[in-house]
mmCIF file of C-alpha atoms and ligand atoms in Angstrom:
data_model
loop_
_atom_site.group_PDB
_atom_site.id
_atom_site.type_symbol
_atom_site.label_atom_id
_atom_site.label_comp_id
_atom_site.label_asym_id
_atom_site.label_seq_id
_atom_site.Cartn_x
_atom_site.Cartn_y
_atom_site.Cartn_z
ATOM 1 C CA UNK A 8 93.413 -3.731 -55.182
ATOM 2 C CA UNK A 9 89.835 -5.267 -54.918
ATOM 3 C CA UNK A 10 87.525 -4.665 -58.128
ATOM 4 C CA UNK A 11 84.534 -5.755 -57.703
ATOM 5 C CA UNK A 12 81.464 -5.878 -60.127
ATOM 6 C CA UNK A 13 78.028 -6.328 -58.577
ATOM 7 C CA UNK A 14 74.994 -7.318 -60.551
ATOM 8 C CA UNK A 15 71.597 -7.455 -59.972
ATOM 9 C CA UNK A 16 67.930 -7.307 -61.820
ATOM 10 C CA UNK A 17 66.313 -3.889 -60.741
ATOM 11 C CA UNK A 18 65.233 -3.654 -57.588
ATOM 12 C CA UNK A 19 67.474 -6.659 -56.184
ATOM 13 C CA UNK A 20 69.432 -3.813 -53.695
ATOM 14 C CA UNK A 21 72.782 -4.109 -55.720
ATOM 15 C CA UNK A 22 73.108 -0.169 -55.390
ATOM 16 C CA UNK A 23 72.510 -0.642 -50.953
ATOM 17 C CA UNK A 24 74.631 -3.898 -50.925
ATOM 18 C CA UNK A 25 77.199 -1.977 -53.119
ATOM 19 C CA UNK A 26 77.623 0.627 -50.559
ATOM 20 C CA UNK A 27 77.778 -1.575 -47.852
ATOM 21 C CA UNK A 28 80.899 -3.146 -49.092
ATOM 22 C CA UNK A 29 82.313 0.030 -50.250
ATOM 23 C CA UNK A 30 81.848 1.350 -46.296
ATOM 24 C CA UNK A 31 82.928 -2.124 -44.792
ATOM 25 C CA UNK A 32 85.973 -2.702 -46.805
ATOM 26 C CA UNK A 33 86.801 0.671 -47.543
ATOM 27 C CA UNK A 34 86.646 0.584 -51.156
ATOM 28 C CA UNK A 35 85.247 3.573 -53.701
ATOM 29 C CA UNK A 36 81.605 3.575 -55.157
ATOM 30 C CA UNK A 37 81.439 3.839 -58.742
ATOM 31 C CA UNK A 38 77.607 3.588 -59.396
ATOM 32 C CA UNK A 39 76.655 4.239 -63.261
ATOM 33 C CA UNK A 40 72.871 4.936 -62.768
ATOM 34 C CA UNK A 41 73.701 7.480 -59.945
ATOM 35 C CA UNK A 42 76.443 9.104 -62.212
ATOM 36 C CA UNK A 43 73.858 9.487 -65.147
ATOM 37 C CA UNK A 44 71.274 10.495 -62.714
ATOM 38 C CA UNK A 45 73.267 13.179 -61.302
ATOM 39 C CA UNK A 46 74.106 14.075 -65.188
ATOM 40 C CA UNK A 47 70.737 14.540 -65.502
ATOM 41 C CA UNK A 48 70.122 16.757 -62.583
ATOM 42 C CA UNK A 49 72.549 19.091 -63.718
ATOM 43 C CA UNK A 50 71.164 19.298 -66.959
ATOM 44 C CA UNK A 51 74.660 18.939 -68.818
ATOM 45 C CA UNK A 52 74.630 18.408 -72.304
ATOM 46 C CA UNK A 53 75.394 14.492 -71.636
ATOM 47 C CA UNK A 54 72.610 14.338 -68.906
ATOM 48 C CA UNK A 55 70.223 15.419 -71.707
ATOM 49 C CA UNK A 56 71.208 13.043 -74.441
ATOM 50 C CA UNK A 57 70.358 10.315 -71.754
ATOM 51 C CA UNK A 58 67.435 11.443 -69.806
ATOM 52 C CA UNK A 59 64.443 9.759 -72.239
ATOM 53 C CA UNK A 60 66.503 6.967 -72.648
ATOM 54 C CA UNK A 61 66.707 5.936 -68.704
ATOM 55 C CA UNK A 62 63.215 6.767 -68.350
ATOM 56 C CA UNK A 63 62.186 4.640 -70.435
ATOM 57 C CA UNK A 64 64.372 1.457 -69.238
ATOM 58 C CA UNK A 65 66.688 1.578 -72.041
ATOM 59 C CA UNK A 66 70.323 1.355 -71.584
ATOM 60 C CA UNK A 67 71.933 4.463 -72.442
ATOM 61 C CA UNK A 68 75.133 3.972 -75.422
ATOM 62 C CA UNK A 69 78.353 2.223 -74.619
ATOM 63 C CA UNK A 70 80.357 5.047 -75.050
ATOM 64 C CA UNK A 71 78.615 7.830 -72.552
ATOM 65 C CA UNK A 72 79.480 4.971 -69.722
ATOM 66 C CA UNK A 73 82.509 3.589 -70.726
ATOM 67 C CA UNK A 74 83.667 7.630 -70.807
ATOM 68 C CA UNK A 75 82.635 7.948 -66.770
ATOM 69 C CA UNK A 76 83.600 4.716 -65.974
ATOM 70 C CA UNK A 77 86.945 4.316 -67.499
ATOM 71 C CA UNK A 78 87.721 7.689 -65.948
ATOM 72 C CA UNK A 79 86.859 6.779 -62.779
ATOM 73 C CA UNK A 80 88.764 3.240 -62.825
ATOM 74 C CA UNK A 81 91.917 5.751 -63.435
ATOM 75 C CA UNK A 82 90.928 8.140 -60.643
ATOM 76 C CA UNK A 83 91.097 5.530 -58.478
ATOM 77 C CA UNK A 84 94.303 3.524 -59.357
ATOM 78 C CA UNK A 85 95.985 3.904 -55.854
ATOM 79 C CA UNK A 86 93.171 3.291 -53.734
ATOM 80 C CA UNK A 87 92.075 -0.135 -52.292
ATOM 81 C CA UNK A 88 89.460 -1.315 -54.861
ATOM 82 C CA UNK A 89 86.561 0.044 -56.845
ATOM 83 C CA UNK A 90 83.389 -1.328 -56.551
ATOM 84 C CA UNK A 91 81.715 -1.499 -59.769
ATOM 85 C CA UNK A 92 77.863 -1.065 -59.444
ATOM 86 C CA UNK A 93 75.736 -1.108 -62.561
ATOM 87 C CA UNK A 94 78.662 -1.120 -64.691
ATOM 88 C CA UNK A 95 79.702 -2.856 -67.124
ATOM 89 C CA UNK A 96 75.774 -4.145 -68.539
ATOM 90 C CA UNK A 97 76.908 -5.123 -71.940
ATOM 91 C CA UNK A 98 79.660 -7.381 -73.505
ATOM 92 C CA UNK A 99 81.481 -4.764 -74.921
ATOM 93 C CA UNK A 100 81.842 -2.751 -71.873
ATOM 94 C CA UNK A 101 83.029 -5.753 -70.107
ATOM 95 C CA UNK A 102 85.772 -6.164 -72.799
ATOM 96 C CA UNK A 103 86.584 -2.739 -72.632
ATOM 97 C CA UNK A 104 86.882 -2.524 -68.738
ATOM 98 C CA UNK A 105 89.138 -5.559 -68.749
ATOM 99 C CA UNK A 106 91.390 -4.128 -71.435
ATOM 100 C CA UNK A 107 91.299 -0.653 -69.948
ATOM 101 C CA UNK A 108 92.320 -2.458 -66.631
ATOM 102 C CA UNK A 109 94.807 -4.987 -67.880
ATOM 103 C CA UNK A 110 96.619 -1.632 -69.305
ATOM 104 C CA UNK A 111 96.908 -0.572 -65.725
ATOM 105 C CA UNK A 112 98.450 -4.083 -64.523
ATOM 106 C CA UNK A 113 94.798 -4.431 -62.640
ATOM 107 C CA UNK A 114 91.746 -6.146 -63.239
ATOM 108 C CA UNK A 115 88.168 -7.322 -61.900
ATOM 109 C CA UNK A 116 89.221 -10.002 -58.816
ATOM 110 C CA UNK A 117 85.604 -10.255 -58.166
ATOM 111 C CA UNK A 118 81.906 -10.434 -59.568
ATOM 112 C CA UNK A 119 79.006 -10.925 -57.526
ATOM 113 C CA UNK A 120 75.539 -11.481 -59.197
ATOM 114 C CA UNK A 121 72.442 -11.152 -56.760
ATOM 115 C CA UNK A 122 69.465 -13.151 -57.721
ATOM 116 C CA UNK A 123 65.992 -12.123 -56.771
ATOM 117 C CA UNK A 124 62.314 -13.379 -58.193
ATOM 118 C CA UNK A 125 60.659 -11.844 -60.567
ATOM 119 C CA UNK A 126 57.726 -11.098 -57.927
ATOM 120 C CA UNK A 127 59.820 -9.602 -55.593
ATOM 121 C CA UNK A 128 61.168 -7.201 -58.222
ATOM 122 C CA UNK A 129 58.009 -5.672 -58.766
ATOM 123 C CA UNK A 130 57.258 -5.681 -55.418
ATOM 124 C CA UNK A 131 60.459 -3.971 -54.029
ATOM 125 C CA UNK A 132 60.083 -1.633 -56.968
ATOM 126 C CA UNK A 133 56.423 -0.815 -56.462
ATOM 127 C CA UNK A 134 57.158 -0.270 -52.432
ATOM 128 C CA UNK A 135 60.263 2.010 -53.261
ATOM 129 C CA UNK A 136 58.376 3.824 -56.296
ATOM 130 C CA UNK A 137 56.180 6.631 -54.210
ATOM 131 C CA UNK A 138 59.926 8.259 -52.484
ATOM 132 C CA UNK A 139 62.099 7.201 -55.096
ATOM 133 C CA UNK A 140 61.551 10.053 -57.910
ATOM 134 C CA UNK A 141 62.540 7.912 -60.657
ATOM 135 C CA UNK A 142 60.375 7.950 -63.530
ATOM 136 C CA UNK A 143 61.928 4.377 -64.683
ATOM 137 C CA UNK A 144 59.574 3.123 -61.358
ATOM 138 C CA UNK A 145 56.695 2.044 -63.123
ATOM 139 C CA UNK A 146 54.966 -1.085 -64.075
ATOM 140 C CA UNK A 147 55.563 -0.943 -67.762
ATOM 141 C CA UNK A 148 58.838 0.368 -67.048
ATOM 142 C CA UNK A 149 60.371 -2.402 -64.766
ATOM 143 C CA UNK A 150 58.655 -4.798 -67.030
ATOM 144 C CA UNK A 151 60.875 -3.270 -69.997
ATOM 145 C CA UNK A 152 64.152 -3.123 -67.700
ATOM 146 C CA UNK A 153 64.221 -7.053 -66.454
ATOM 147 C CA UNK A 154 63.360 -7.786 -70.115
ATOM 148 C CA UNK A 155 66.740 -5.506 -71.035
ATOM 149 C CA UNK A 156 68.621 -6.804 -68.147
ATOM 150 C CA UNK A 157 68.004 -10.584 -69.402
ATOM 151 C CA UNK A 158 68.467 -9.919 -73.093
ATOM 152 C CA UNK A 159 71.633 -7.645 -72.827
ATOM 153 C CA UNK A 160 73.339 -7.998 -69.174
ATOM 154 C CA UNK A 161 72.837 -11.359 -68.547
ATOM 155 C CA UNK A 162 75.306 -12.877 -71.157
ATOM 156 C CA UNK A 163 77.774 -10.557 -69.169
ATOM 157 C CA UNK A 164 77.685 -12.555 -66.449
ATOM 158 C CA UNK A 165 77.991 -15.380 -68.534
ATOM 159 C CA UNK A 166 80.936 -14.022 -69.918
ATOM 160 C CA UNK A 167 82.449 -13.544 -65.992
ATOM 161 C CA UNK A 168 81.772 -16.963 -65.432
ATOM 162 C CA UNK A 169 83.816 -17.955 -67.926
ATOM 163 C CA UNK A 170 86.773 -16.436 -66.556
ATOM 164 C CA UNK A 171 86.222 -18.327 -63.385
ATOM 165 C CA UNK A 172 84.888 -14.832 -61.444
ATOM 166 C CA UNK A 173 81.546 -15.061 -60.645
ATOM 167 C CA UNK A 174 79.529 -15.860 -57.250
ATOM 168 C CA UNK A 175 75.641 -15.751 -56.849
ATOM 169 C CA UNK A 176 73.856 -14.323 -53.814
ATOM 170 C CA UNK A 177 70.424 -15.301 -53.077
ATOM 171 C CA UNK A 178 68.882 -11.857 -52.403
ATOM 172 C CA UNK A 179 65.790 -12.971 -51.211
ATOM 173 C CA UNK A 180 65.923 -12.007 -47.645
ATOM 174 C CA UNK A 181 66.307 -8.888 -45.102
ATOM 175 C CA UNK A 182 69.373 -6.590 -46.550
ATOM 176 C CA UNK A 183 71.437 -7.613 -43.539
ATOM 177 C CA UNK A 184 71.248 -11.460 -44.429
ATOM 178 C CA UNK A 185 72.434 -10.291 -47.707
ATOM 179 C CA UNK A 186 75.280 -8.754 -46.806
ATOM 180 C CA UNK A 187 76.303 -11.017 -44.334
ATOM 181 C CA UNK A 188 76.164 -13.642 -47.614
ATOM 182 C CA UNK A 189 78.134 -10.866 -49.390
ATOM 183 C CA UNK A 190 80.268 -10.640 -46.831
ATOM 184 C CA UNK A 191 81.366 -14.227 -46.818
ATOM 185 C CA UNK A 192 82.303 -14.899 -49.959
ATOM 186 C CA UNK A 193 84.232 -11.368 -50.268
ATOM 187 C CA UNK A 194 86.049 -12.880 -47.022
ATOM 188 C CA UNK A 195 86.721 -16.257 -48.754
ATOM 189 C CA UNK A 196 88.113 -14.841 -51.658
ATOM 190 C CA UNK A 197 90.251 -12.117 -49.878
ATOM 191 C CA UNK A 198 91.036 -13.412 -46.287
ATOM 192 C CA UNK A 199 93.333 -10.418 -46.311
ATOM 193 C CA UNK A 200 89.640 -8.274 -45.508
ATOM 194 C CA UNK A 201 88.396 -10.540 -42.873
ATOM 195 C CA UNK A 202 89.125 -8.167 -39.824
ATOM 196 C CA UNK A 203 87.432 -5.374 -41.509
ATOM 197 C CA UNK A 204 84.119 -3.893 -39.567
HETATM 198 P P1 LIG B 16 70.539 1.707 -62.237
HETATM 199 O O1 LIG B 16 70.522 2.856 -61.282
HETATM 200 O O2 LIG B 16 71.801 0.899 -62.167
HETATM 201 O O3 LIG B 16 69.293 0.863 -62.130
HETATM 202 O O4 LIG B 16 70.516 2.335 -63.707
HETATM 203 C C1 LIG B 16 69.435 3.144 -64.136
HETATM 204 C C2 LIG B 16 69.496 3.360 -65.636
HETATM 205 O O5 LIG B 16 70.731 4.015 -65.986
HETATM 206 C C3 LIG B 16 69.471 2.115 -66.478
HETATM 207 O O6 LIG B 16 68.170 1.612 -66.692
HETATM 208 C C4 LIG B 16 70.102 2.643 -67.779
HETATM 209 O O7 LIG B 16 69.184 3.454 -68.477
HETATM 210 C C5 LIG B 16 71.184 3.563 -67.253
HETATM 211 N N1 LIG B 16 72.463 2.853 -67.034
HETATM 212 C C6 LIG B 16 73.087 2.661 -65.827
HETATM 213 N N2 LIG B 16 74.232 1.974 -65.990
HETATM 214 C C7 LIG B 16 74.355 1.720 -67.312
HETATM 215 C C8 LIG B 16 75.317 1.043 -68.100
HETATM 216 N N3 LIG B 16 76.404 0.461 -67.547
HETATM 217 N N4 LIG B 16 75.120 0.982 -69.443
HETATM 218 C C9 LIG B 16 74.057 1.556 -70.011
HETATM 219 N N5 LIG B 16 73.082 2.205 -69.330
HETATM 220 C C10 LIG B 16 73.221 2.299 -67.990
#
């Protein structure tokens, strides 16, 4: 089993570079912000406790994700790995997720922080906003998520770092020279996946 957590400002291409590791190494997807998103499309009673909260940057409560999440980590148990995308973004999630693993005899082998600019963030976010749909697109808005992401899911990486997990990308190039960077240090830590692809 591979868990792996990726993290990433807005806009930094975690949720592309997450599913090109999940199609490479043949691991499972489990992207929060899609899950909510989709939530919110179906207009269930969970995707409508959420839907002002996304839009305007905030995270939604611990317990709404940690319910998906935790479910999904079960789903999962026999399969080859989960990549974690988006989740966990607060210390007590984190905590949680290792428990909730640690129950299972598994945990996270593997976190992977991408780091981009704060000018290319609003850049990439401002290119992708016209076709994207999301109402947390905006100026104000991305403004409001780095500030969450710094005050709240930062000290989560931190707290990976401590347990001697953590790599940083640089994700300030073209999405292939990312992954190829992604792809190296997955390889390094599991030589087992080097003949995938
Ligand atoms: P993302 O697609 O990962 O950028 O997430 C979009 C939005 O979904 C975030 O700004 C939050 O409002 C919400 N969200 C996604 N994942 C989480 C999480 N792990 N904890 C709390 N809120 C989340």
């Amino acid at each position: 089993m591979h868990n792996i957590i990726v993290f990433g400002p807005p806009g930094s291409g975690k949720g592309t570079q997450s599913q090109n590791i999940v199609d490479k190494y043949a691991l499972s997807h489990f992207s929060s912000g899609d899950m909510l998103r989709s939530e919110i499309a179906k207009g269930s009673s969970c995707g409508k406790k959420v839907e002002r909260l996304m839009a305007g940057g905030n995270l939604v409560p611990d317990d709404i994700v940690l319910k998906m999440a935790l479910k999904y980590a079960v789903n999962r148990k026999a399969g080859n790995g989960v990549v974690f995308d988006g989740f966990p973004r607060t210390l007590l999630q984190a905590e949680l997720l290792d428990k909730h693993l640690a129950r299972k005899k598994l945990d996270i082998a593997l976190v992977l922080a991408i780091n981009i600019t704060e000018e290319e963030i609003y850049e990439r976010i401002m290119g992708r906003s016209s076709h994207s749909g999301r109402p947390d697109d905006t100026p104000e808005i991305i403004e409001h998520r780095i500030q969450v992401y710094l005050d709240i899911t930062y000290p989560v990486i931190e707290y990976y770092k401590q347990q001697n997990k953590l790599a940083w990308v640089s994700g300030m190039a073209p999405v292939d020279t990312v992954f190829g960077r992604i792809c190296s240090v997955i390889e390094t830590c599991f030589p087992a996946l080097a003949g995938n692809g």
